[in-house]
mmCIF file of C-alpha atoms in Angstrom:
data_model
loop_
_atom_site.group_PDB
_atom_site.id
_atom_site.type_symbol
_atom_site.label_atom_id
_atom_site.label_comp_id
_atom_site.label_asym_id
_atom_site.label_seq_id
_atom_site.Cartn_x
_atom_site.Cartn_y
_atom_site.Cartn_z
ATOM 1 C CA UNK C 1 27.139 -22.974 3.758
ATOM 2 C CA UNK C 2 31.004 -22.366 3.298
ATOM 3 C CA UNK C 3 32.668 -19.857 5.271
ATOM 4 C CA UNK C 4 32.874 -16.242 3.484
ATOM 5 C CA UNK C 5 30.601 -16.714 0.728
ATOM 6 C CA UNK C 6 29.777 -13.749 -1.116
ATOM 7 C CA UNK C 7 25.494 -13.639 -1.383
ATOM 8 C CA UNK C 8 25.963 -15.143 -4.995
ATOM 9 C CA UNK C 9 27.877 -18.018 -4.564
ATOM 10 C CA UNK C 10 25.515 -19.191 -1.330
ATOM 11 C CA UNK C 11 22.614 -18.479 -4.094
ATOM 12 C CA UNK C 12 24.501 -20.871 -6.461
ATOM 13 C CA UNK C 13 25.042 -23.351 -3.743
ATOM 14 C CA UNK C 14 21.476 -23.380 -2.503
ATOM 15 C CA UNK C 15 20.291 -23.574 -6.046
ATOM 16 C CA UNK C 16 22.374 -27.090 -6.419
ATOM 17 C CA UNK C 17 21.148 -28.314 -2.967
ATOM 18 C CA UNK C 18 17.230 -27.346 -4.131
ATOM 19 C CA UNK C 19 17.543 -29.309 -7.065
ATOM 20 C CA UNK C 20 19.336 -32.438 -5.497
ATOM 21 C CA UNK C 21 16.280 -32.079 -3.509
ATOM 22 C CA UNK C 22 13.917 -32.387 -6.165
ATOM 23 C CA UNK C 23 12.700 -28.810 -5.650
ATOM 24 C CA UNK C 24 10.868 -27.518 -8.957
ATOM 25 C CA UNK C 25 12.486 -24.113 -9.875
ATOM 26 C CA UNK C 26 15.102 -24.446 -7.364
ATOM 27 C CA UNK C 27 17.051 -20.995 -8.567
ATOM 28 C CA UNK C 28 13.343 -19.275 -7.958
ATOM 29 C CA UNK C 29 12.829 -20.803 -4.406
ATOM 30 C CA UNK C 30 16.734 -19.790 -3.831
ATOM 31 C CA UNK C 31 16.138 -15.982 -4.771
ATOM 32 C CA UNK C 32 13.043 -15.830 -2.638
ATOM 33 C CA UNK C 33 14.748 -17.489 0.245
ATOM 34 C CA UNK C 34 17.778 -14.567 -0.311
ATOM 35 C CA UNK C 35 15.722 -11.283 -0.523
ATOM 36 C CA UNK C 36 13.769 -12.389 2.725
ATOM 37 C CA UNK C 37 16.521 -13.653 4.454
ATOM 38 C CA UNK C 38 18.732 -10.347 3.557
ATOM 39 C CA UNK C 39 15.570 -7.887 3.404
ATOM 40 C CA UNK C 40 16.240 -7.382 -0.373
ATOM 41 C CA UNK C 41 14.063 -7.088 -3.064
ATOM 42 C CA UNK C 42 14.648 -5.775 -6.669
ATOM 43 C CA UNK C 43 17.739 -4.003 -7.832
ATOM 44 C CA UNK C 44 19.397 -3.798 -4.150
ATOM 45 C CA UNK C 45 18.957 -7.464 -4.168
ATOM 46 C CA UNK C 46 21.140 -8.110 -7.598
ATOM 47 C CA UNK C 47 23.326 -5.270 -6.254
ATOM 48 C CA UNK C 48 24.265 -7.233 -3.042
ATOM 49 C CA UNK C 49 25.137 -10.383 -5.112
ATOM 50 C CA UNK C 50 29.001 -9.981 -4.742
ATOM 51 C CA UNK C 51 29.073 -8.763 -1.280
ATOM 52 C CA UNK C 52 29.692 -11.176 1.398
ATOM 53 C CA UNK C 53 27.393 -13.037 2.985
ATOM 54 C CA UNK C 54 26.743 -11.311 6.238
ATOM 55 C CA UNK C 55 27.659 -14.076 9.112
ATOM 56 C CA UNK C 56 24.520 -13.014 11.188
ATOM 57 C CA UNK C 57 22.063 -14.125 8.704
ATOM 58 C CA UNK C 58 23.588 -17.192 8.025
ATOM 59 C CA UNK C 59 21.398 -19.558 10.533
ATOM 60 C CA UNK C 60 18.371 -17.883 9.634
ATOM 61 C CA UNK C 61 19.411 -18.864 5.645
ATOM 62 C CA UNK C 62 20.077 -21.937 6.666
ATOM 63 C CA UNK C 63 17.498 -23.119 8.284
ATOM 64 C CA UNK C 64 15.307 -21.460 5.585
ATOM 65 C CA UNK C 65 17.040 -23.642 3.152
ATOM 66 C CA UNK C 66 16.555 -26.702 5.050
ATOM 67 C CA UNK C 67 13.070 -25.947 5.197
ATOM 68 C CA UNK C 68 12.438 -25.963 1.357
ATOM 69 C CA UNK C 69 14.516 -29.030 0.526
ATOM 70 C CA UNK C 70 12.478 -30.704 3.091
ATOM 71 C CA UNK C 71 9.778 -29.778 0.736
ATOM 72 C CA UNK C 72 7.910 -26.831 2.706
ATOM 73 C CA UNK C 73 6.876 -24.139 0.304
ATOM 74 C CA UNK C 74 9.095 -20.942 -0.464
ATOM 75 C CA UNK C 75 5.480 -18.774 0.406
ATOM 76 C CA UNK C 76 4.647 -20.566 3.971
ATOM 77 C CA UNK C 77 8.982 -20.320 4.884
ATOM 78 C CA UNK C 78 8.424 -16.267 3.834
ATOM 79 C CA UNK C 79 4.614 -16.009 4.600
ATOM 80 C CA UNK C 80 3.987 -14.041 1.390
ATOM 81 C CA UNK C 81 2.508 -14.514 -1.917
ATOM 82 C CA UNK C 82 1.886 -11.898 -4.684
ATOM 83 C CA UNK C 83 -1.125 -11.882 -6.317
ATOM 84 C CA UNK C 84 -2.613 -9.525 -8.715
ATOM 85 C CA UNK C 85 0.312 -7.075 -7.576
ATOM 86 C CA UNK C 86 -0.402 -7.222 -4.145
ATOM 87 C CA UNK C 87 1.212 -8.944 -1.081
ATOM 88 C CA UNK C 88 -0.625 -11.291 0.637
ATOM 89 C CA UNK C 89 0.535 -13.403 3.926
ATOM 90 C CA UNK C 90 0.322 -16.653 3.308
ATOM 91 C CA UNK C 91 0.577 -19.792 6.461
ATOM 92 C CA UNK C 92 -0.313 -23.092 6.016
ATOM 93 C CA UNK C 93 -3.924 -22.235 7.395
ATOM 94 C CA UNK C 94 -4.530 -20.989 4.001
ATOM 95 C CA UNK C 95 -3.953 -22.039 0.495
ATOM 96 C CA UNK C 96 -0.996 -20.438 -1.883
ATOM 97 C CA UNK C 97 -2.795 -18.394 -4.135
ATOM 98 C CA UNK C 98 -2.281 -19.064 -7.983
ATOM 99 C CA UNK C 99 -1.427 -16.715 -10.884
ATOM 100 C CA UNK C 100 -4.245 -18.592 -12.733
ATOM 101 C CA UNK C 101 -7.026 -17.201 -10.366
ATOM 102 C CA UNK C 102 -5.995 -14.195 -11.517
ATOM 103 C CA UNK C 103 -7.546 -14.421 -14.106
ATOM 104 C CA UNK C 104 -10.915 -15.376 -12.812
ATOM 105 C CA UNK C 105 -10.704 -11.982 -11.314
ATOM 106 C CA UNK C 106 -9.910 -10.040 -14.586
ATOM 107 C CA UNK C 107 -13.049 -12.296 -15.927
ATOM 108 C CA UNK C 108 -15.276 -11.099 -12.903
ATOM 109 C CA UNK C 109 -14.312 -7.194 -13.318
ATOM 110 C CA UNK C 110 -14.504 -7.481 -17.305
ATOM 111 C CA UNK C 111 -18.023 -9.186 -16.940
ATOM 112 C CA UNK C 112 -19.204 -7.092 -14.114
ATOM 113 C CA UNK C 113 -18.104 -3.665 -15.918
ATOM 114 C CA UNK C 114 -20.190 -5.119 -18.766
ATOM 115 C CA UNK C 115 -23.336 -5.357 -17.024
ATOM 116 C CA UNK C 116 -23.206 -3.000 -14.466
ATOM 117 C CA UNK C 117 -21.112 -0.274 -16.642
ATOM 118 C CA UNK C 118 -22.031 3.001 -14.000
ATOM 119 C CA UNK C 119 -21.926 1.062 -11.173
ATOM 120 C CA UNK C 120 -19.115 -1.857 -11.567
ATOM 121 C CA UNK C 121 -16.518 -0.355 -13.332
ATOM 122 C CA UNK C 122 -13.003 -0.347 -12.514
ATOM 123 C CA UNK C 123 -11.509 2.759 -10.064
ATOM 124 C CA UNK C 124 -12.307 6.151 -10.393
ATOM 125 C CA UNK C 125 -15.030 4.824 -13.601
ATOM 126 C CA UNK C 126 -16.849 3.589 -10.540
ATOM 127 C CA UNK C 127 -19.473 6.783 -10.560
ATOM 128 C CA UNK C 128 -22.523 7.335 -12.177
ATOM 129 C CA UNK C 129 -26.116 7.372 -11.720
ATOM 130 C CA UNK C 130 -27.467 3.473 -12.061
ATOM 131 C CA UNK C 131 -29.633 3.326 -15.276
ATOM 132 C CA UNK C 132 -33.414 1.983 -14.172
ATOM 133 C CA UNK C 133 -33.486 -1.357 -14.487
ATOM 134 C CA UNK C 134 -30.068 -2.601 -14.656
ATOM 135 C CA UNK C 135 -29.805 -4.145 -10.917
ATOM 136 C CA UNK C 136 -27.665 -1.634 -9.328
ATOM 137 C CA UNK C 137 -30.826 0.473 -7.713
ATOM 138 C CA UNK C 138 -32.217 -0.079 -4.096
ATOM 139 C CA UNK C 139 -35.828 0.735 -3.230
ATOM 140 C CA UNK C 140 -37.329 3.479 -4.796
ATOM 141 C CA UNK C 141 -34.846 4.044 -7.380
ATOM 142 C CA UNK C 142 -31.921 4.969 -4.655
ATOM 143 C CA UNK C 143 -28.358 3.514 -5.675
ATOM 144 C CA UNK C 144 -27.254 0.694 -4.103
ATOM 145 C CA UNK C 145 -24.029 -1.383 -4.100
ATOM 146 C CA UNK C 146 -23.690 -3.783 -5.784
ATOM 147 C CA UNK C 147 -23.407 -7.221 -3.310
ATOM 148 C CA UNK C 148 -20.567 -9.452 -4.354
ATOM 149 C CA UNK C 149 -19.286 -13.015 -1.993
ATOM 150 C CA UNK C 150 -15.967 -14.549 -2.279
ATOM 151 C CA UNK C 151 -17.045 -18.239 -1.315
ATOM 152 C CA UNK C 152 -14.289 -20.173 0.279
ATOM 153 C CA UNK C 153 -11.480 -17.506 0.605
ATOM 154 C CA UNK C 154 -9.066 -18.718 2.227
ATOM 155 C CA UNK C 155 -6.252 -15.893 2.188
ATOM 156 C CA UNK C 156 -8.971 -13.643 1.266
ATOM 157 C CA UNK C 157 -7.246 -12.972 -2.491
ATOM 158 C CA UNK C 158 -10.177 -12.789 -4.344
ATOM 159 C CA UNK C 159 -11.829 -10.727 -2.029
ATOM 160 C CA UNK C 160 -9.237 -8.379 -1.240
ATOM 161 C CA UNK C 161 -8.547 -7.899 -5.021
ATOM 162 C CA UNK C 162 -12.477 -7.361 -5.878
ATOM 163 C CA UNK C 163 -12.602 -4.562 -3.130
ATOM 164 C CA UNK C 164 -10.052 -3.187 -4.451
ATOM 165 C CA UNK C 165 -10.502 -3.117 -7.872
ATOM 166 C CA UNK C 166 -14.067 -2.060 -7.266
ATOM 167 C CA UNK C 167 -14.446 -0.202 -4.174
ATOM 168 C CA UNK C 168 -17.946 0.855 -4.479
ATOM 169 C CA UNK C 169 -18.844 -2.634 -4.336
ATOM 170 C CA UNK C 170 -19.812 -4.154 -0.954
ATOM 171 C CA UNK C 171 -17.721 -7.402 -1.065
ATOM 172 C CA UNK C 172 -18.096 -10.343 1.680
ATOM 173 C CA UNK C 173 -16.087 -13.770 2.314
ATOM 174 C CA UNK C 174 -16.641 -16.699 3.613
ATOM 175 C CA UNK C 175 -14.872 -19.981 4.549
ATOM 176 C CA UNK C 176 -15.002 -22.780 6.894
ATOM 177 C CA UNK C 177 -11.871 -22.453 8.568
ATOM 178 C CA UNK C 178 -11.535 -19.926 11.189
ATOM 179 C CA UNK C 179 -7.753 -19.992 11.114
ATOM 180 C CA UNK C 180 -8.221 -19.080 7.561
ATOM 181 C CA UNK C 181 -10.474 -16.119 7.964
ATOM 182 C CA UNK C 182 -7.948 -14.595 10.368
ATOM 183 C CA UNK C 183 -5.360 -14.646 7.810
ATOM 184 C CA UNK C 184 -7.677 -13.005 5.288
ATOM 185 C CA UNK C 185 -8.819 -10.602 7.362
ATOM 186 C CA UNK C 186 -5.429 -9.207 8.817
ATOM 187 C CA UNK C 187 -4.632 -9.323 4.287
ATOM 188 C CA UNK C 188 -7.794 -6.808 3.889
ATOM 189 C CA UNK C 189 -6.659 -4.811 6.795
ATOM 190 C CA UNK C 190 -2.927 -4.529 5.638
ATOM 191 C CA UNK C 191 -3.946 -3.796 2.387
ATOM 192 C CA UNK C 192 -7.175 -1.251 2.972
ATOM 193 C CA UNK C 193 -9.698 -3.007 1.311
ATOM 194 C CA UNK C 194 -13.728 -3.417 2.689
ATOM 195 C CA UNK C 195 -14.659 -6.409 3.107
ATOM 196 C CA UNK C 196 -16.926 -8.359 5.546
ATOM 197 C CA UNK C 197 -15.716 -11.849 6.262
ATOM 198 C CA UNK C 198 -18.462 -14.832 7.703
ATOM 199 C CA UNK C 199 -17.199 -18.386 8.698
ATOM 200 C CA UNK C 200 -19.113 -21.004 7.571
ATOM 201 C CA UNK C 201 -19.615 -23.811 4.475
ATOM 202 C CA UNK C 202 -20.225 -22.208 1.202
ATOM 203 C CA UNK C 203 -23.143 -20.447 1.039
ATOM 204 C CA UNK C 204 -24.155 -21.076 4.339
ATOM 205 C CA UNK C 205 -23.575 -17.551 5.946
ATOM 206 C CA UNK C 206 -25.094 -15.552 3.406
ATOM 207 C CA UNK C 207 -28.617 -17.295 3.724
ATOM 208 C CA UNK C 208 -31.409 -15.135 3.036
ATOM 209 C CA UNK C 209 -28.876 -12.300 1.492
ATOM 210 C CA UNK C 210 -28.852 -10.819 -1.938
ATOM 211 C CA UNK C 211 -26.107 -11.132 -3.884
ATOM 212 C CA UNK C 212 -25.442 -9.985 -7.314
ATOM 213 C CA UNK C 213 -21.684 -11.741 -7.818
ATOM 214 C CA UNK C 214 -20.578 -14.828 -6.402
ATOM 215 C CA UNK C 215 -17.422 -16.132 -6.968
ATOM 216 C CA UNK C 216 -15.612 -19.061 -5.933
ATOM 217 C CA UNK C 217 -12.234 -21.219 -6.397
ATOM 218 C CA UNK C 218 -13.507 -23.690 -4.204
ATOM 219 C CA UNK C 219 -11.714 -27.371 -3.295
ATOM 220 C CA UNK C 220 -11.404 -29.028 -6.549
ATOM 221 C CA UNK C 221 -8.868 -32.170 -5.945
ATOM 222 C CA UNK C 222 -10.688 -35.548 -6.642
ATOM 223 C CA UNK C 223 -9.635 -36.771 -3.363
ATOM 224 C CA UNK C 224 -8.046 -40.022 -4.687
ATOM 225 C CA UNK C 225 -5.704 -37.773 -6.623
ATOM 226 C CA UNK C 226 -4.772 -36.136 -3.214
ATOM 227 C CA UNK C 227 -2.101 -38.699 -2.386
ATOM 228 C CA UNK C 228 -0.559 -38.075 -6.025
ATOM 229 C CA UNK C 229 0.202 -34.652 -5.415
ATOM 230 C CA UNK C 230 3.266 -32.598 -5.152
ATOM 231 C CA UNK C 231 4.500 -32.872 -1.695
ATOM 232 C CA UNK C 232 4.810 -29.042 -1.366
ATOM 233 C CA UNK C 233 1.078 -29.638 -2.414
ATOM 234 C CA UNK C 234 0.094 -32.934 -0.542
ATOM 235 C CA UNK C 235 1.607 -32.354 2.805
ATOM 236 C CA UNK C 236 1.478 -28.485 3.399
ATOM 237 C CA UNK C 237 -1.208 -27.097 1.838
ATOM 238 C CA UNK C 238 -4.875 -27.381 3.972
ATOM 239 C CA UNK C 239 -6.590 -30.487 3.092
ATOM 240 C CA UNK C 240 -9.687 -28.744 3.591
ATOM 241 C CA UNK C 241 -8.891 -26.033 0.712
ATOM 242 C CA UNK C 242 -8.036 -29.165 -1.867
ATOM 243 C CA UNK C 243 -10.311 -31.796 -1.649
ATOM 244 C CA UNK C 244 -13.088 -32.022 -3.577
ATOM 245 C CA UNK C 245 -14.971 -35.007 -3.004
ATOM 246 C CA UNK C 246 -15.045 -38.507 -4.910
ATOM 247 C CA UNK C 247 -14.579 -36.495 -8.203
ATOM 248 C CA UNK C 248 -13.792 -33.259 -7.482
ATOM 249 C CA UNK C 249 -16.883 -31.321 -8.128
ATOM 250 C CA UNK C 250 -19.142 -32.093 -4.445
ATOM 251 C CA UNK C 251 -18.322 -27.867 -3.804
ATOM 252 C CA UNK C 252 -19.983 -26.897 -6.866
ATOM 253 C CA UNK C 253 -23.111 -29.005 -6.901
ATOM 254 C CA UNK C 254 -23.574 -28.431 -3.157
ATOM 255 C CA UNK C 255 -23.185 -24.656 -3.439
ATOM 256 C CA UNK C 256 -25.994 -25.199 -6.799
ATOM 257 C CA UNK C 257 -28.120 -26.834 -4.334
ATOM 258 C CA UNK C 258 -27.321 -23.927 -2.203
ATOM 259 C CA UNK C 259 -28.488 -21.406 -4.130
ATOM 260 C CA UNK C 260 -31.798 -21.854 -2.714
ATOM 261 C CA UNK C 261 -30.815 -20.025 0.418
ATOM 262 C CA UNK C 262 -30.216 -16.837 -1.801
ATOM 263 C CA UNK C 263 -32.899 -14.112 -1.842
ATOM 264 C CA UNK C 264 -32.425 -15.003 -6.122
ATOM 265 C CA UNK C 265 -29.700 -16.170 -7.660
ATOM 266 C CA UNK C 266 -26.240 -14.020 -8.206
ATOM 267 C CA UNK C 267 -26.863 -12.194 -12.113
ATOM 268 C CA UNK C 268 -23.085 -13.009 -12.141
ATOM 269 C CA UNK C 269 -21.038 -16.637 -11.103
ATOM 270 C CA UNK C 270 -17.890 -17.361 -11.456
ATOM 271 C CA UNK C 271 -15.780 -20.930 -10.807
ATOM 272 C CA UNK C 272 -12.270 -21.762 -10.730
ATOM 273 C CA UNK C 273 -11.731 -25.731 -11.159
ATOM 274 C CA UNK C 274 -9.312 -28.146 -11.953
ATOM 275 C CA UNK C 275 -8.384 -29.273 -15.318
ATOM 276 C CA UNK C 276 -11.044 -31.521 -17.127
ATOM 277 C CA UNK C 277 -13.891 -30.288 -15.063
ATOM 278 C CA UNK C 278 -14.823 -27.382 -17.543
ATOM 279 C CA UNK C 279 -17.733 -28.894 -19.157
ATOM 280 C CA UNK C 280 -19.290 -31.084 -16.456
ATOM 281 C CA UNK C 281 -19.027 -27.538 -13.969
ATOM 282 C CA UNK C 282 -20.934 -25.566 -17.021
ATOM 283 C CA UNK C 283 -23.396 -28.282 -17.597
ATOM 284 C CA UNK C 284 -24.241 -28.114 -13.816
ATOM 285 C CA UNK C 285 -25.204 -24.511 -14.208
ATOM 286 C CA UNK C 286 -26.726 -25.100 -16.983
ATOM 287 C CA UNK C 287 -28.899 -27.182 -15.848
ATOM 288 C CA UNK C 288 -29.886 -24.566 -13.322
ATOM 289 C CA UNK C 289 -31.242 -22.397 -16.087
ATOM 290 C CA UNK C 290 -30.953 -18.828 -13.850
ATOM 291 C CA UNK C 291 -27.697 -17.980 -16.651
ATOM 292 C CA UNK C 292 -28.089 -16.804 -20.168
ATOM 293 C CA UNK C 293 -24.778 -17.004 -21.414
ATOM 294 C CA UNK C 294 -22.436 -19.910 -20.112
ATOM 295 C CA UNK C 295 -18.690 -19.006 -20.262
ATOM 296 C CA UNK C 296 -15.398 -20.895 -20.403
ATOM 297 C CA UNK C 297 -12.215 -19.660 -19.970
ATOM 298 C CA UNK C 298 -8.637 -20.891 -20.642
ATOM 299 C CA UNK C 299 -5.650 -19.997 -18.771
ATOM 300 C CA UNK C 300 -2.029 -19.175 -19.819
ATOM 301 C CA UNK C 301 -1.755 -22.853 -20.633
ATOM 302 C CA UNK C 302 -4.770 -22.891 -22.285
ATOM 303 C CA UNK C 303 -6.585 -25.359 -19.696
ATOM 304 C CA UNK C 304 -9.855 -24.686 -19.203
ATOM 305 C CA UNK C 305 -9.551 -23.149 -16.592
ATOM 306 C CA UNK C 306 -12.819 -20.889 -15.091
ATOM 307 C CA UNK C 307 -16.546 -21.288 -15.644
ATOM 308 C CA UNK C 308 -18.752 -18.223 -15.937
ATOM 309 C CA UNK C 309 -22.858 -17.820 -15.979
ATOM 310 C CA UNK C 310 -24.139 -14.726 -16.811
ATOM 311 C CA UNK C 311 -27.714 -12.985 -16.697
ATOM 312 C CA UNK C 312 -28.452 -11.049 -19.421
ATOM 313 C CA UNK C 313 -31.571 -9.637 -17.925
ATOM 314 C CA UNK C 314 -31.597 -7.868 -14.459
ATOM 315 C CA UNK C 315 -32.907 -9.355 -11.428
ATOM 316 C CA UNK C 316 -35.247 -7.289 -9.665
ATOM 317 C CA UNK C 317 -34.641 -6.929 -5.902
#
């Protein structure tokens, strides 16, 4: 960095360097560099563009720089990623959330509020008095909450989000990795959500449990595809989080074979995959027969992006 920049033109510089790097969106991973380099966010950060650089943040920016145009990702060089409004800390124990699973959760909340609509509802429309019949009552009519897992969490988004959203539920996490789980749990704690989280594979740790809402964005990568990825992808993300088996789909028929450990299968299951798995994943619970209604869902880009199964009738503890 030259000597007596002002904060835009090392932004400008940084930008060119990204790019010669082959950096996608090198002006994004520049601005997110800045504001945690500097501490600004927002208007202060767009305020502080013609001011000069301040000399004793230079290293850190640096190095920071270096970092990404070795290919390390802007959220493991900051340790955050947003998601669903919320901050998350992100390392490379855990994978980078996506604005597409997102949407799974807006699917989960939509499909939950429809079937549950006094006792899954979003916020304050949480209340009510569970109609008999509809799944949310324990023994002898008493209210219960309803039981929801995030399977493979990972930075805990999902599950963090869910409790959140719907704090009446009781929501519960797994993964494999016990790195991961640390992460996720220090994310519920900073961001005062409930949640319960179990290490193990899949459905493992809830064996013999009840659960009325599973949902999953398991490891979805054929792993011959791996090696094709982007390297911010291929070398820094947890290999554990991305591959999927020969074809991608081993998570998803294991955790159908799984199912079997469940007191009865979840009224409500929801999948993130990867693009072109949409029909095989929905055939596979289909095939399964405990969902009524078999759901597909695009994303932005209109992939198909999340699978969802849905009971129609409730299931009787």
């Amino acid at each position: 960095m030259t000597p007596k920049q002002t904060i835009r033109e090392a932004f400008v510089e940084a930008s060119s360097f990204l790019s010669g790097c082959g950096v996608t969106e090198p002006q994004r991973s520049a601005q997110l560099l800045l504001e945690h380099v500097l501490g600004l966010e927002g208007a202060a950060y767009y305020m502080a563009l013609p001011e000069p650089f301040p000399a004793e943040r230079r290293e850190a920016w640096e190095r920071a720089v270096s970092r990404r145009g070795a290919g390390e990702p802007a959220q493991y060089i900051i340790g955050m990623q947003e998601f669903y409004g919320i901050p998350f800390e992100v390392t490379p124990a855990v994978l980078i959330p996506r604005p597409e699973t997102e949407l799974l959760v807006e699917a989960v909340l939509a499909q939950a509020g429809r079937l549950w609509p006094e006792g899954a509802a979003h916020g304050g429309g949480l209340g009510g008095t569970a109609a008999p019949g509809d799944g949310t009552a324990g023994k002898n009519g008493a209210e219960r909450r309803l039981e929801c897992a995030d399977i493979g969490t990972g930075s805990g988004a999902i599950a963090v989000t869910l409790a959140l959203h719907a704090p009446r539920w009781h929501v519960r996490a797994s993964d494999i990795s016990a790195s991961a789980l640390r992460v996720a749990a220090r994310n519920a704690a900073a961001n005062g959500a409930q949640v319960d989280f179990l290490e193990g594979n899949l459905l493992e740790p809830f064996a013999g449990a009840w659960l009325d809402i599973l949902v999953s964005n398991p490891p979805y990568i054929p792993a011959a595809d791996i090696a094709g990825l982007q390297r911010e992808v291929r070398d820094h993300e947890p290999r554990t989080a991305l591959d999927g088996g020969t074809d991608g789909l081993a998570p998803y028929r294991l955790m159908m074979e799984q199912l079997t450990l469940l007191q009865a299968p979840p009224r409500l299951i929801a999948f993130e995959l990867g693009q072109g798995q949409a029909r095989e994943v929905a055939q596979l619970l289909r095939a399964a027969g405990h969902w009524d209604d078999i759901i597909i869902v695009p994303d932005l880009a209109g992939i198909e992006r999340h699978v969802i199964g849905v009971s129609n009738m409730p299931r009787q503890r």
